[in-house]
PDB file of C-alpha atoms and ligand atoms in Angstrom:
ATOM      1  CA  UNK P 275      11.637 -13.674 -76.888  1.00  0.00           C
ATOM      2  CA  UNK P 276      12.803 -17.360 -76.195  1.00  0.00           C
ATOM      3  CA  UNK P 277      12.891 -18.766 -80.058  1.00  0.00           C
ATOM      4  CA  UNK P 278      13.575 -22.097 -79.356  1.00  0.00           C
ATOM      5  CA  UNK P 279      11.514 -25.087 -76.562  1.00  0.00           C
ATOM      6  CA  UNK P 280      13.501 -25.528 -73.798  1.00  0.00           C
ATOM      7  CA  UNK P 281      15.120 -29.045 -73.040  1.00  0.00           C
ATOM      8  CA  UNK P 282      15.001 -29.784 -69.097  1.00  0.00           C
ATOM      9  CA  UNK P 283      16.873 -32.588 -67.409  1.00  0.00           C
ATOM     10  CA  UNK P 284      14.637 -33.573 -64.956  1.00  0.00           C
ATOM     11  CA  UNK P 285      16.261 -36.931 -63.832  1.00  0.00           C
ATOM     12  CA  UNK P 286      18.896 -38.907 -65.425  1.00  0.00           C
ATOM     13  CA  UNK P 287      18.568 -39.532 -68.919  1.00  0.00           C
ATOM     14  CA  UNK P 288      14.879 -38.183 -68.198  1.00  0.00           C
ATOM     15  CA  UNK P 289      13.738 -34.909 -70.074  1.00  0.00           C
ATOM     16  CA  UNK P 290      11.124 -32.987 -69.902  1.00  0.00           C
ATOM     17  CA  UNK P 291      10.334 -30.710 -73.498  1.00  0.00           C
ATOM     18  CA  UNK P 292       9.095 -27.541 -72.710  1.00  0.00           C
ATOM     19  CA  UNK P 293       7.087 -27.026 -76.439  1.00  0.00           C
ATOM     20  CA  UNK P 294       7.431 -23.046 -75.339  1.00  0.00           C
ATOM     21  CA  UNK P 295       4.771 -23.310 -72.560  1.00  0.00           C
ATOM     22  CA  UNK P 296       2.093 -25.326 -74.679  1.00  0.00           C
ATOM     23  CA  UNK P 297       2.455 -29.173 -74.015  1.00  0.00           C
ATOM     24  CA  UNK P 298       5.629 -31.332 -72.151  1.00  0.00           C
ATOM     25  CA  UNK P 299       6.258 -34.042 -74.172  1.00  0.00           C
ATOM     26  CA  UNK P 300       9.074 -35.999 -72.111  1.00  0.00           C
ATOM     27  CA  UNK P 301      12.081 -38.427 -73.596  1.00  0.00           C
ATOM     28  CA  UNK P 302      13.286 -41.483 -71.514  1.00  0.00           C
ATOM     29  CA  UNK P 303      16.591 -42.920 -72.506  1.00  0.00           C
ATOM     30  CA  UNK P 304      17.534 -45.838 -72.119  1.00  0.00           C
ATOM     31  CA  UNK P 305      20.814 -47.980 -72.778  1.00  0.00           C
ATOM     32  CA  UNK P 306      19.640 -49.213 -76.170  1.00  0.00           C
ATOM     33  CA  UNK P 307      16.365 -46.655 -77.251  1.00  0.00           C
ATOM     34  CA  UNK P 308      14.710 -43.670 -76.647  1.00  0.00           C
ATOM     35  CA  UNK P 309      10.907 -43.378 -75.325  1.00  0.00           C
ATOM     36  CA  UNK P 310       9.515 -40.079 -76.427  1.00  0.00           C
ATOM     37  CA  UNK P 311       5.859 -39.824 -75.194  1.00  0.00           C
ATOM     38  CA  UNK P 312       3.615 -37.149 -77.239  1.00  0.00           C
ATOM     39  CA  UNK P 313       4.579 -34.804 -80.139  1.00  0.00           C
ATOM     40  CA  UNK P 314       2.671 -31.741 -79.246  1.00  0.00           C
ATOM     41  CA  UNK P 315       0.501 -29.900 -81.569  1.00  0.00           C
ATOM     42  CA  UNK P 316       2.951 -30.166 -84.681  1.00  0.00           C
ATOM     43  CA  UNK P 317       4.418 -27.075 -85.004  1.00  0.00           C
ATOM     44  CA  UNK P 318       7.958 -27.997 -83.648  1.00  0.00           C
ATOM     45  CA  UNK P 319      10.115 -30.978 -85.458  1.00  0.00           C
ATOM     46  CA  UNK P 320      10.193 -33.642 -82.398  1.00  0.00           C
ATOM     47  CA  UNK P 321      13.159 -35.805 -84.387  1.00  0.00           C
ATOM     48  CA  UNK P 322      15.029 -32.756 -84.525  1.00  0.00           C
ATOM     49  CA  UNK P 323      14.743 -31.679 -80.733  1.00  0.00           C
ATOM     50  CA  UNK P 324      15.417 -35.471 -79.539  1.00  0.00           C
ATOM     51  CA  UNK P 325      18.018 -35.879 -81.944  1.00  0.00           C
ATOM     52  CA  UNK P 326      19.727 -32.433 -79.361  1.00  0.00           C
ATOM     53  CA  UNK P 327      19.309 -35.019 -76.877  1.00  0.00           C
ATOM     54  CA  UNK P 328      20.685 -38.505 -78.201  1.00  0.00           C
ATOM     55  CA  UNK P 329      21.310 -40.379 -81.283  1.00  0.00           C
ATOM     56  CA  UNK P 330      19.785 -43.325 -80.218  1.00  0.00           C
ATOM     57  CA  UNK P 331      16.478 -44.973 -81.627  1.00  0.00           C
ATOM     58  CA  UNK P 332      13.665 -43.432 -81.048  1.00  0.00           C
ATOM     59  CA  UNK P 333       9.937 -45.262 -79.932  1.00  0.00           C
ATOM     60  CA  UNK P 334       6.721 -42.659 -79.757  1.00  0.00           C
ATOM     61  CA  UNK P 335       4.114 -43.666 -77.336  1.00  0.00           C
ATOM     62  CA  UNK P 336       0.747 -41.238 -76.733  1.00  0.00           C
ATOM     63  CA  UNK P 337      -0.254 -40.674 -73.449  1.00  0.00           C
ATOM     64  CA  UNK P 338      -4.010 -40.292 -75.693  1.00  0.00           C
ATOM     65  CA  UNK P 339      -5.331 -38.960 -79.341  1.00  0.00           C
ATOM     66  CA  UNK P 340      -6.013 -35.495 -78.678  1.00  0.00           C
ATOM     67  CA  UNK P 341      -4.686 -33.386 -81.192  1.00  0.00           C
ATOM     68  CA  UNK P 342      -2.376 -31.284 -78.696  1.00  0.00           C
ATOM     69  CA  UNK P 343      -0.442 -34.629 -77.966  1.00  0.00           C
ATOM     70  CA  UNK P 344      -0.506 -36.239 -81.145  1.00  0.00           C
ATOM     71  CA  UNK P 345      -0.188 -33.510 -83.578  1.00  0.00           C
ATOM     72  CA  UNK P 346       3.256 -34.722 -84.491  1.00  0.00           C
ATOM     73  CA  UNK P 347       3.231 -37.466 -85.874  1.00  0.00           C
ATOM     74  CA  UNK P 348       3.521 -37.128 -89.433  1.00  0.00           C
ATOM     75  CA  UNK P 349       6.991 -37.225 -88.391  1.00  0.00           C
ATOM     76  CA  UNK P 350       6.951 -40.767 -87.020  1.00  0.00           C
ATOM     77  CA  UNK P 351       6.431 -44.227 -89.074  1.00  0.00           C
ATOM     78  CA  UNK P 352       5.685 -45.799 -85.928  1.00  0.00           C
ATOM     79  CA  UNK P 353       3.381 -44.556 -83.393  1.00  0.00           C
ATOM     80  CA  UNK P 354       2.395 -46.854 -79.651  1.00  0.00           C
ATOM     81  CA  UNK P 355      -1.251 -46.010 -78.733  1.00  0.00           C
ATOM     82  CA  UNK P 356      -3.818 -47.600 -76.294  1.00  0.00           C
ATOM     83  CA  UNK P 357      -6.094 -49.985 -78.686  1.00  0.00           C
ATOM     84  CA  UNK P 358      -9.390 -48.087 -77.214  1.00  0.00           C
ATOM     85  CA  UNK P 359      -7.609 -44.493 -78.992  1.00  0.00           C
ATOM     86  CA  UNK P 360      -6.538 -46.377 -81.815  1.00  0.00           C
ATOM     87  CA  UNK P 361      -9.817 -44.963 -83.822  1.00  0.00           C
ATOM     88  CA  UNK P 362      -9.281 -41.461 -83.382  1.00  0.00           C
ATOM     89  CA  UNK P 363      -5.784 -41.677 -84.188  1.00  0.00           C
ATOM     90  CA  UNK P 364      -6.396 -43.016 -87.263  1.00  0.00           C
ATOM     91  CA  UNK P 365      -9.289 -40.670 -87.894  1.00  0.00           C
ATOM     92  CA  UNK P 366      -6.978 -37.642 -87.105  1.00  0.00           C
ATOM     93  CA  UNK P 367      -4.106 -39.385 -89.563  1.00  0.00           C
ATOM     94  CA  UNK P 368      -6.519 -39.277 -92.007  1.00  0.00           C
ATOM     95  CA  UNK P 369      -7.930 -36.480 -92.351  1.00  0.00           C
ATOM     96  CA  UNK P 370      -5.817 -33.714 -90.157  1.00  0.00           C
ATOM     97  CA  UNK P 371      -9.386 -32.734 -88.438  1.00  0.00           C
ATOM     98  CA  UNK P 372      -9.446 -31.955 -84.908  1.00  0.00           C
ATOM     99  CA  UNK P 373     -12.172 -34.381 -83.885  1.00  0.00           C
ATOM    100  CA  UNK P 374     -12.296 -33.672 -80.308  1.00  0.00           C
ATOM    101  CA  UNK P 375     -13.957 -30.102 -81.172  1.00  0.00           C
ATOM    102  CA  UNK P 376     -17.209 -29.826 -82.832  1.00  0.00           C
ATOM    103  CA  UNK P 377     -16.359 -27.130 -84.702  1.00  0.00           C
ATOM    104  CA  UNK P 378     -14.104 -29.638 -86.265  1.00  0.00           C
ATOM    105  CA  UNK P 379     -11.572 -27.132 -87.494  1.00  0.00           C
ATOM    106  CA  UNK P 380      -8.106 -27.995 -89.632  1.00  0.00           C
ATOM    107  CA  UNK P 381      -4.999 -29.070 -88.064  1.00  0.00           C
ATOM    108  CA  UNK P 382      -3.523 -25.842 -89.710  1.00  0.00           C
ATOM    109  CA  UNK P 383      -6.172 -23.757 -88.144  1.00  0.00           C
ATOM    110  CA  UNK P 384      -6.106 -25.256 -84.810  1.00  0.00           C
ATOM    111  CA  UNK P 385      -2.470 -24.712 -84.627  1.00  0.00           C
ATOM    112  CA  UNK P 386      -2.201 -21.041 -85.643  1.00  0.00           C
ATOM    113  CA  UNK P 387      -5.247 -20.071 -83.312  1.00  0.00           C
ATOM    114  CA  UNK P 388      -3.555 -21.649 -80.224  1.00  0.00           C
ATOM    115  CA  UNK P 389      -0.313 -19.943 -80.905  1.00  0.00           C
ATOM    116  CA  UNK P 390      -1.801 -16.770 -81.758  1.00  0.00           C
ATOM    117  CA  UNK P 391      -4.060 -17.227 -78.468  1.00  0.00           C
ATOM    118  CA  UNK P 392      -0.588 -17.991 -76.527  1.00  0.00           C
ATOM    119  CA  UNK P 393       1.634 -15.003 -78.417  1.00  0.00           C
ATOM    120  CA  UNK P 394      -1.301 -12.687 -77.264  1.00  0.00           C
ATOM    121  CA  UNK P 395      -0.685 -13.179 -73.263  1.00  0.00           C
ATOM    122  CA  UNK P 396       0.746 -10.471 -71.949  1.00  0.00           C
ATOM    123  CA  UNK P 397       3.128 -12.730 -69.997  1.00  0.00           C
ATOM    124  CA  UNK P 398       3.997 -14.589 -72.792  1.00  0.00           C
ATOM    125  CA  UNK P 399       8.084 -15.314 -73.392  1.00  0.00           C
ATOM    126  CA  UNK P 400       8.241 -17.706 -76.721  1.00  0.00           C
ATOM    127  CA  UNK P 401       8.047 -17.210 -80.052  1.00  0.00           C
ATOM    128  CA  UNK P 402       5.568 -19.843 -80.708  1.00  0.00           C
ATOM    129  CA  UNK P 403       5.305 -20.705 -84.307  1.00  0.00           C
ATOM    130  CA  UNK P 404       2.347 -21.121 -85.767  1.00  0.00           C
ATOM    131  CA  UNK P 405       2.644 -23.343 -88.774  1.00  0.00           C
ATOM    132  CA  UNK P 406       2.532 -27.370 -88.949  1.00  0.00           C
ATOM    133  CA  UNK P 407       5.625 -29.205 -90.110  1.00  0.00           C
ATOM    134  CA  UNK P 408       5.586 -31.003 -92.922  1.00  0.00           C
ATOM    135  CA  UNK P 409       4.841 -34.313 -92.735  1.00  0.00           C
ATOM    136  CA  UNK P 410       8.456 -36.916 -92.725  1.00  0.00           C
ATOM    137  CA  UNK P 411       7.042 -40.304 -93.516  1.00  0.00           C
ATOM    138  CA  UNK P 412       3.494 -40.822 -95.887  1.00  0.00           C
ATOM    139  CA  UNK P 413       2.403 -43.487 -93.820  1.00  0.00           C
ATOM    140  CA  UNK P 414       2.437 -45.070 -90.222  1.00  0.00           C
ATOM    141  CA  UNK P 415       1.725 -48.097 -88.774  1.00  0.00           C
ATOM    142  CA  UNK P 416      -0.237 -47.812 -85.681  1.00  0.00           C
ATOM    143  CA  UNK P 417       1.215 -50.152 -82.750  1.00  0.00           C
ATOM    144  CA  UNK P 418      -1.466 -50.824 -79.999  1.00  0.00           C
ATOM    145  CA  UNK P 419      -0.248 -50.865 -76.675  1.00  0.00           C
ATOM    146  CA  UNK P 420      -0.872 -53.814 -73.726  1.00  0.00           C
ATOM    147  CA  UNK P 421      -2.626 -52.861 -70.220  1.00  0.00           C
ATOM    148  CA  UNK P 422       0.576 -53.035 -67.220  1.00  0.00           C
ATOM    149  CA  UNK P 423       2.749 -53.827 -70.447  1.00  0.00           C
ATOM    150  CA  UNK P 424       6.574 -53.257 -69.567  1.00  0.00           C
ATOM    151  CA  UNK P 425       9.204 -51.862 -72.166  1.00  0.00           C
ATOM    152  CA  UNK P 426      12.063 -51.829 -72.320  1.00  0.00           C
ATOM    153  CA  UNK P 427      14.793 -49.552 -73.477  1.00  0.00           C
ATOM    154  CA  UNK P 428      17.966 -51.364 -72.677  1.00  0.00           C
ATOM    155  CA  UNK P 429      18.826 -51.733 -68.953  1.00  0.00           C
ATOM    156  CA  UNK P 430      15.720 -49.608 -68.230  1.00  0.00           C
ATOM    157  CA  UNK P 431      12.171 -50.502 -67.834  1.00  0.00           C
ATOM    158  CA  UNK P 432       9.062 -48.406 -67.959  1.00  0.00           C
ATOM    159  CA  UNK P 433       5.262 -50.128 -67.520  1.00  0.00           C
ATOM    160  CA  UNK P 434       2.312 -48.795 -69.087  1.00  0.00           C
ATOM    161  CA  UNK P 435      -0.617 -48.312 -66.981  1.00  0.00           C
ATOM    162  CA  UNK P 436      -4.457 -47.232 -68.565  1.00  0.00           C
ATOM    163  CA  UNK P 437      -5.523 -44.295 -67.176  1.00  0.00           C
ATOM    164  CA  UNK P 438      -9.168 -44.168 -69.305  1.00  0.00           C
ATOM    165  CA  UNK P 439     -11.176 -41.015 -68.591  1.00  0.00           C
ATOM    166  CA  UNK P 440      -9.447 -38.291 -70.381  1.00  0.00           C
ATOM    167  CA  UNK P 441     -10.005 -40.319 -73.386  1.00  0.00           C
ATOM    168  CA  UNK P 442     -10.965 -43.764 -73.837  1.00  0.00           C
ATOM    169  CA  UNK P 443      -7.819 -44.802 -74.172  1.00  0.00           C
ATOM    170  CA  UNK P 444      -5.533 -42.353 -72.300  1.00  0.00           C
ATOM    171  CA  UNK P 445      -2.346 -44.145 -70.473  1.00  0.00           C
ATOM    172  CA  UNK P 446       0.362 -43.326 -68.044  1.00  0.00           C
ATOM    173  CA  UNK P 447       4.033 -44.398 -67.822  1.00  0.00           C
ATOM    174  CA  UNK P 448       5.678 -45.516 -65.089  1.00  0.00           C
ATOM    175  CA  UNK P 449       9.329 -44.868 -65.325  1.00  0.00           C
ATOM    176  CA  UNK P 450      11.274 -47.059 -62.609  1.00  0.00           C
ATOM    177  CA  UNK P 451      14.775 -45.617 -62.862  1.00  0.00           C
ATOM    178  CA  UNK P 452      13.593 -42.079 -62.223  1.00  0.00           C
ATOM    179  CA  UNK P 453      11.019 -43.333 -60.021  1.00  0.00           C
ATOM    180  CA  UNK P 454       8.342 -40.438 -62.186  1.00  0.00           C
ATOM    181  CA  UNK P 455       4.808 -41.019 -63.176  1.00  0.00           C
ATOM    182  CA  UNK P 456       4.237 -38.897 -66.796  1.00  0.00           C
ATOM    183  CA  UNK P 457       0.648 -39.087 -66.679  1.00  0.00           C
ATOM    184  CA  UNK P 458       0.071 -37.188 -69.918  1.00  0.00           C
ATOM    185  CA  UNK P 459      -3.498 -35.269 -69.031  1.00  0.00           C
ATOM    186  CA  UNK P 460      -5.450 -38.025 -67.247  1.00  0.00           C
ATOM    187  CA  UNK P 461      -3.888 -36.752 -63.818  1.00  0.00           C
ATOM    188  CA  UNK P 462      -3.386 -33.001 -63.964  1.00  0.00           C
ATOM    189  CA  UNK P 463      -4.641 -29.534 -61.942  1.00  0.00           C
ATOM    190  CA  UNK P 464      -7.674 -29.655 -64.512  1.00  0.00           C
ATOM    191  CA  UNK P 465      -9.040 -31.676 -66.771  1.00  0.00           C
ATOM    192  CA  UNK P 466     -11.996 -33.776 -68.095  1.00  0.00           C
ATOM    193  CA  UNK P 467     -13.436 -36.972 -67.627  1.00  0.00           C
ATOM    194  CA  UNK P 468     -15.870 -37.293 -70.397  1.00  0.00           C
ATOM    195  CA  UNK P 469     -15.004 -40.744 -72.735  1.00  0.00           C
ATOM    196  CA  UNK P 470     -15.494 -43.349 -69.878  1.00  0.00           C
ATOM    197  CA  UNK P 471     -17.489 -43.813 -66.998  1.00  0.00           C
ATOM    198  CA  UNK P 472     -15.968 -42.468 -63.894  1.00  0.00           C
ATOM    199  CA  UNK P 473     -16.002 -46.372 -62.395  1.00  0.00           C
ATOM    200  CA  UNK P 474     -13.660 -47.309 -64.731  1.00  0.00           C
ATOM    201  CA  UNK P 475     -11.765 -44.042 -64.196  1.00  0.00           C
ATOM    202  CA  UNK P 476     -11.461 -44.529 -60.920  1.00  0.00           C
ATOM    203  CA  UNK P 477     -10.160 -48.394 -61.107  1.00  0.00           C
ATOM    204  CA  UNK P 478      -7.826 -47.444 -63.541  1.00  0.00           C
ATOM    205  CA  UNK P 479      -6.452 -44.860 -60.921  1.00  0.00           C
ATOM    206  CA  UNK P 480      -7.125 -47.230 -58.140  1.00  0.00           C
ATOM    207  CA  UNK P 481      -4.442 -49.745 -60.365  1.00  0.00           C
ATOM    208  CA  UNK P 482      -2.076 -46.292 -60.689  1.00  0.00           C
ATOM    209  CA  UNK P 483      -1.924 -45.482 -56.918  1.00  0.00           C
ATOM    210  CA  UNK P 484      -1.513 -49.366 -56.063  1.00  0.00           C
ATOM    211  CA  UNK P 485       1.795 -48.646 -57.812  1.00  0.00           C
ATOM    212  CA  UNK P 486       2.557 -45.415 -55.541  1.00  0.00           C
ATOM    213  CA  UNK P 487       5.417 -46.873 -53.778  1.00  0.00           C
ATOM    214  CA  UNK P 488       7.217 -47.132 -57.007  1.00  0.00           C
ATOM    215  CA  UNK P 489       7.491 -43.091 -57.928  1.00  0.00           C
ATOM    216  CA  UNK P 490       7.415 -39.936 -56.182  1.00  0.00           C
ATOM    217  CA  UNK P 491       6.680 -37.711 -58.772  1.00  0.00           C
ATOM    218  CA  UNK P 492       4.001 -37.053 -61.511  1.00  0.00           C
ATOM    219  CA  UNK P 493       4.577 -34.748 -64.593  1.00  0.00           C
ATOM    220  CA  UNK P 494       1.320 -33.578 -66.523  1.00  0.00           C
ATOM    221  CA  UNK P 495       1.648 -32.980 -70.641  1.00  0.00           C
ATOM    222  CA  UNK P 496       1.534 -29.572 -70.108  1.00  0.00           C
ATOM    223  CA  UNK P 497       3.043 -26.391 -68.614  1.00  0.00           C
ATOM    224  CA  UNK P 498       1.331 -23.829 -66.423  1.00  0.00           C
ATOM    225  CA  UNK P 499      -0.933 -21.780 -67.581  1.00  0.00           C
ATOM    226  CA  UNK P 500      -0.613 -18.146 -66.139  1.00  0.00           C
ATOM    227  CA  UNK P 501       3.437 -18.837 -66.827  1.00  0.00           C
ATOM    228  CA  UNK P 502       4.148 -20.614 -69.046  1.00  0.00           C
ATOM    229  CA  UNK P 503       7.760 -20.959 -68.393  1.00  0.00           C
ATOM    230  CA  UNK P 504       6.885 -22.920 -65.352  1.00  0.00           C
ATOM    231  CA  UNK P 505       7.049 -27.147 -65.120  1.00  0.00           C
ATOM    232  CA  UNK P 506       6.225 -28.027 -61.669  1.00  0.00           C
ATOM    233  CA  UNK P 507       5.955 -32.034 -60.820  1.00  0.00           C
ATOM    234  CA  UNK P 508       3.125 -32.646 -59.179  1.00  0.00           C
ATOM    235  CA  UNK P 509       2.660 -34.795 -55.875  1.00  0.00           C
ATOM    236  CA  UNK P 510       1.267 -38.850 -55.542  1.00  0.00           C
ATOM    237  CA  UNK P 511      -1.490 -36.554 -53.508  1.00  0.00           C
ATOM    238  CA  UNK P 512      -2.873 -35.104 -56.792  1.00  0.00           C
ATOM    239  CA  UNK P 513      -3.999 -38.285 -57.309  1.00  0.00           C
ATOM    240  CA  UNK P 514      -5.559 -38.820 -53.677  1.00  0.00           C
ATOM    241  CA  UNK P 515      -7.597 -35.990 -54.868  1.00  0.00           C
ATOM    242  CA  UNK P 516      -9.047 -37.509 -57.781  1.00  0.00           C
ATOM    243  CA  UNK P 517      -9.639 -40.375 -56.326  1.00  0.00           C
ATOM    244  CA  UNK P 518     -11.522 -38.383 -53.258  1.00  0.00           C
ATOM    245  CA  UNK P 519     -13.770 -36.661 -56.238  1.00  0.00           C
ATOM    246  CA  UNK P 520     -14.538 -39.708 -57.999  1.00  0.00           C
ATOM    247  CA  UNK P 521     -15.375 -41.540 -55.014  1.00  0.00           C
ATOM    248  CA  UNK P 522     -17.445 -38.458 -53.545  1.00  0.00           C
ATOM    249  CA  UNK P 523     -19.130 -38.687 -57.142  1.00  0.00           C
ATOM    250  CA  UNK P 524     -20.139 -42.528 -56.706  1.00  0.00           C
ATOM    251  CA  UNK P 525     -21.210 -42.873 -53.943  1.00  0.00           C
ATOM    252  CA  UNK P 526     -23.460 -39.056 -53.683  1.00  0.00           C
ATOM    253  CA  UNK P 527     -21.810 -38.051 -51.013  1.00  0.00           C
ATOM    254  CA  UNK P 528     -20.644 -34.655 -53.295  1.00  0.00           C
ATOM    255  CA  UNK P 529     -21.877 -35.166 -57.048  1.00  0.00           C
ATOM    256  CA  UNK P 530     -20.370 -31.661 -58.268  1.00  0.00           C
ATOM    257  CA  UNK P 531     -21.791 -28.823 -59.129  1.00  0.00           C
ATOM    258  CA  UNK P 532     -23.858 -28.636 -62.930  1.00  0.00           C
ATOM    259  CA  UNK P 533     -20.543 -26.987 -65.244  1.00  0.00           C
ATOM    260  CA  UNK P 534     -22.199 -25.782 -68.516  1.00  0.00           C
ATOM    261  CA  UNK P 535     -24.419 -28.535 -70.268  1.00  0.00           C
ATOM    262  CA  UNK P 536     -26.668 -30.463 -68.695  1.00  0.00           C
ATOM    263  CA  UNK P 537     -24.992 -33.506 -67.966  1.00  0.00           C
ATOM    264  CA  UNK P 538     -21.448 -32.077 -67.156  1.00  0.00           C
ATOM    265  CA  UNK P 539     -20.275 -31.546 -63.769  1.00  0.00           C
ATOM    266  CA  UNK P 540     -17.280 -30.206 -61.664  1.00  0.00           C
ATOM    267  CA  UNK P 541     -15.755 -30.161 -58.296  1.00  0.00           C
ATOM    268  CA  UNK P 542     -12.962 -28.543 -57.039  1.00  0.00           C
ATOM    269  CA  UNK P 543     -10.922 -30.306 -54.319  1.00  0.00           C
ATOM    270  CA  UNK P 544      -7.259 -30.063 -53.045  1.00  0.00           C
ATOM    271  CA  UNK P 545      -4.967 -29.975 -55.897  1.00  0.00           C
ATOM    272  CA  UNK P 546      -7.616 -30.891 -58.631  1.00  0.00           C
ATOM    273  CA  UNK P 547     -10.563 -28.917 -60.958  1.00  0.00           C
ATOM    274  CA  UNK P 548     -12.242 -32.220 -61.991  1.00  0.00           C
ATOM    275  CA  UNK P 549     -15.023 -32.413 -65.019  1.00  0.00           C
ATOM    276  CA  UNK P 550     -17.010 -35.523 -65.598  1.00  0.00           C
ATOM    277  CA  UNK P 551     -19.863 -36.767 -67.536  1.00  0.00           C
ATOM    278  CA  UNK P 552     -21.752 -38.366 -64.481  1.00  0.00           C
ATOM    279  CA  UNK P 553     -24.079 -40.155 -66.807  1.00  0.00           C
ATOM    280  CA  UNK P 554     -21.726 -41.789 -69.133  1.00  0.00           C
ATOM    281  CA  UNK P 555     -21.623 -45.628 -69.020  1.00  0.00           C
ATOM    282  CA  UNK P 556     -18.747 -48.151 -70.040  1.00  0.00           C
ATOM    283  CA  UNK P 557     -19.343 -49.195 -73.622  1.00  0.00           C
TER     284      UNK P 557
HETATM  285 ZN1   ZN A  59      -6.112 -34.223 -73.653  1.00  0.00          ZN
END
């Protein structure tokens, strides 16, 4: 049993947190600051694994408020967040609710069913606790984040690009030193497109890939699923696939197959399982 997450170096001064095969929160250090974007689910103190990594100060971004991103940040005063996933940040702050569920369960009970659910594969390695931390600061102030904004961390620069689809307000960062796109889940293997319309998710990804010359790589916010030891980057063509589903979607030529509910479809192409809402219009 592995009892601790596992710190990867993935470029310089570029880390990749393996939260013991749940989510991959990732810390970009710059001359002056650290950028740590997510927390995970709250079970593991962030500070103290970044503070493993460098003493510097330390600025959280959210790739988007989903609960298994943002569970963390009762340990933060300060937290960066797209203005359009301000709401359910709050909302989440508040009350410690898991909002994006309709069975609207605790924080608490969240937590201890996914890590029981995780413990219970048989190829499981980590000793995944199953308790949140306690809370390090009351109160936070909520900092919204700028579309294409650039920050920077001291003779380093990283841009923040929307990526709204996962979430309303989901974003990606584009790190120029490392030339790596962390793309949090809004370009993964699987995932959901249910809290904009798929026009808007495609421009935003349209914007993304009109940046493609400026990384190679794309890391995801979490680690595999049948092992969970494993962090693969995945290719700029990941996002060609999207792209090809969306714009499949659009224009009819393939609008998915019906995935559940009514109004919820998927399509599998290339690299990508893709949900989406094909109904859902831009508020
Ligand atoms: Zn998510």
């Amino acid at each position: 049993m592995i009892h601790q997450p596992i710190i990867l170096e993935v470029a310089k001064d570029t880390y990749m947190i393996n939260l013991m095969g749940l989510q991959a929160p990732s810390l970009i250090v710059g001359r002056d600051r650290a950028l740590l974007l997510d927390t995970g689910l709250g079970n593991f103190d962030m500070m103290e694994i970044v503070r493993r990594i460098t003493d510097k100060p330390v600025m959280l971004v959210l790739t988007h408020a989903h609960s298994d991103h943002m569970g963390g940040i009762g340990q933060f005063q300060e937290i960066h967040i797209h203005p359009a996933d301000l709401p359910a940040a709050q909302a989440f702050d508040a009350d410690r609710l898991i909002h994006e569920d309709d069975r609207l369960p605790t924080q608490k009970e969240f937590v201890a069913q996914a890590a029981a659910a995780f413990r219970a594969r048989p190829e499981n390695i980590f000793d995944i606790p199953e308790t949140v931390m306690e809370d390090r600061f009351s109160e936070r102030r909520f900092i919204p984040l700028q579309p294409d904004q650039i920050i920077d961390l001291g003779g380093r620069q990283v841009q923040i690009l929307e990526e709204r689809g996962h979430t309303a307000g989901e974003i990606a960062v584009l790190d120029f030193q490392s030339r790596i796109l962390f793309a949090g889940d809004g370009i993964s293997p699987m995932f959901s497109i249910t809290e904009a319309d798929i026009t808007t998710a495609r421009n935003d990804l349209l914007h993304i890939r009109s940046h493609a010359s400026e990384f190679d790589r794309i890391y995801h916010g979490h680690f595999g699923g049948t092992d969970p030891a494993t962090l693969c980057s995945a290719p700029v063509s990941m996002l060609d696939d999207i792209l090809q589903i969306l714009n499949d979607a659009l224009d009819g030529t393939d609008p998915g197959q019906p995935a559940g509910s009514e109004t919820l479809r998927t399509r599998s192409y290339g690299s990508v399982q893709l949900y989406w809402h094909p109904s859902k219009q831009s508020q």
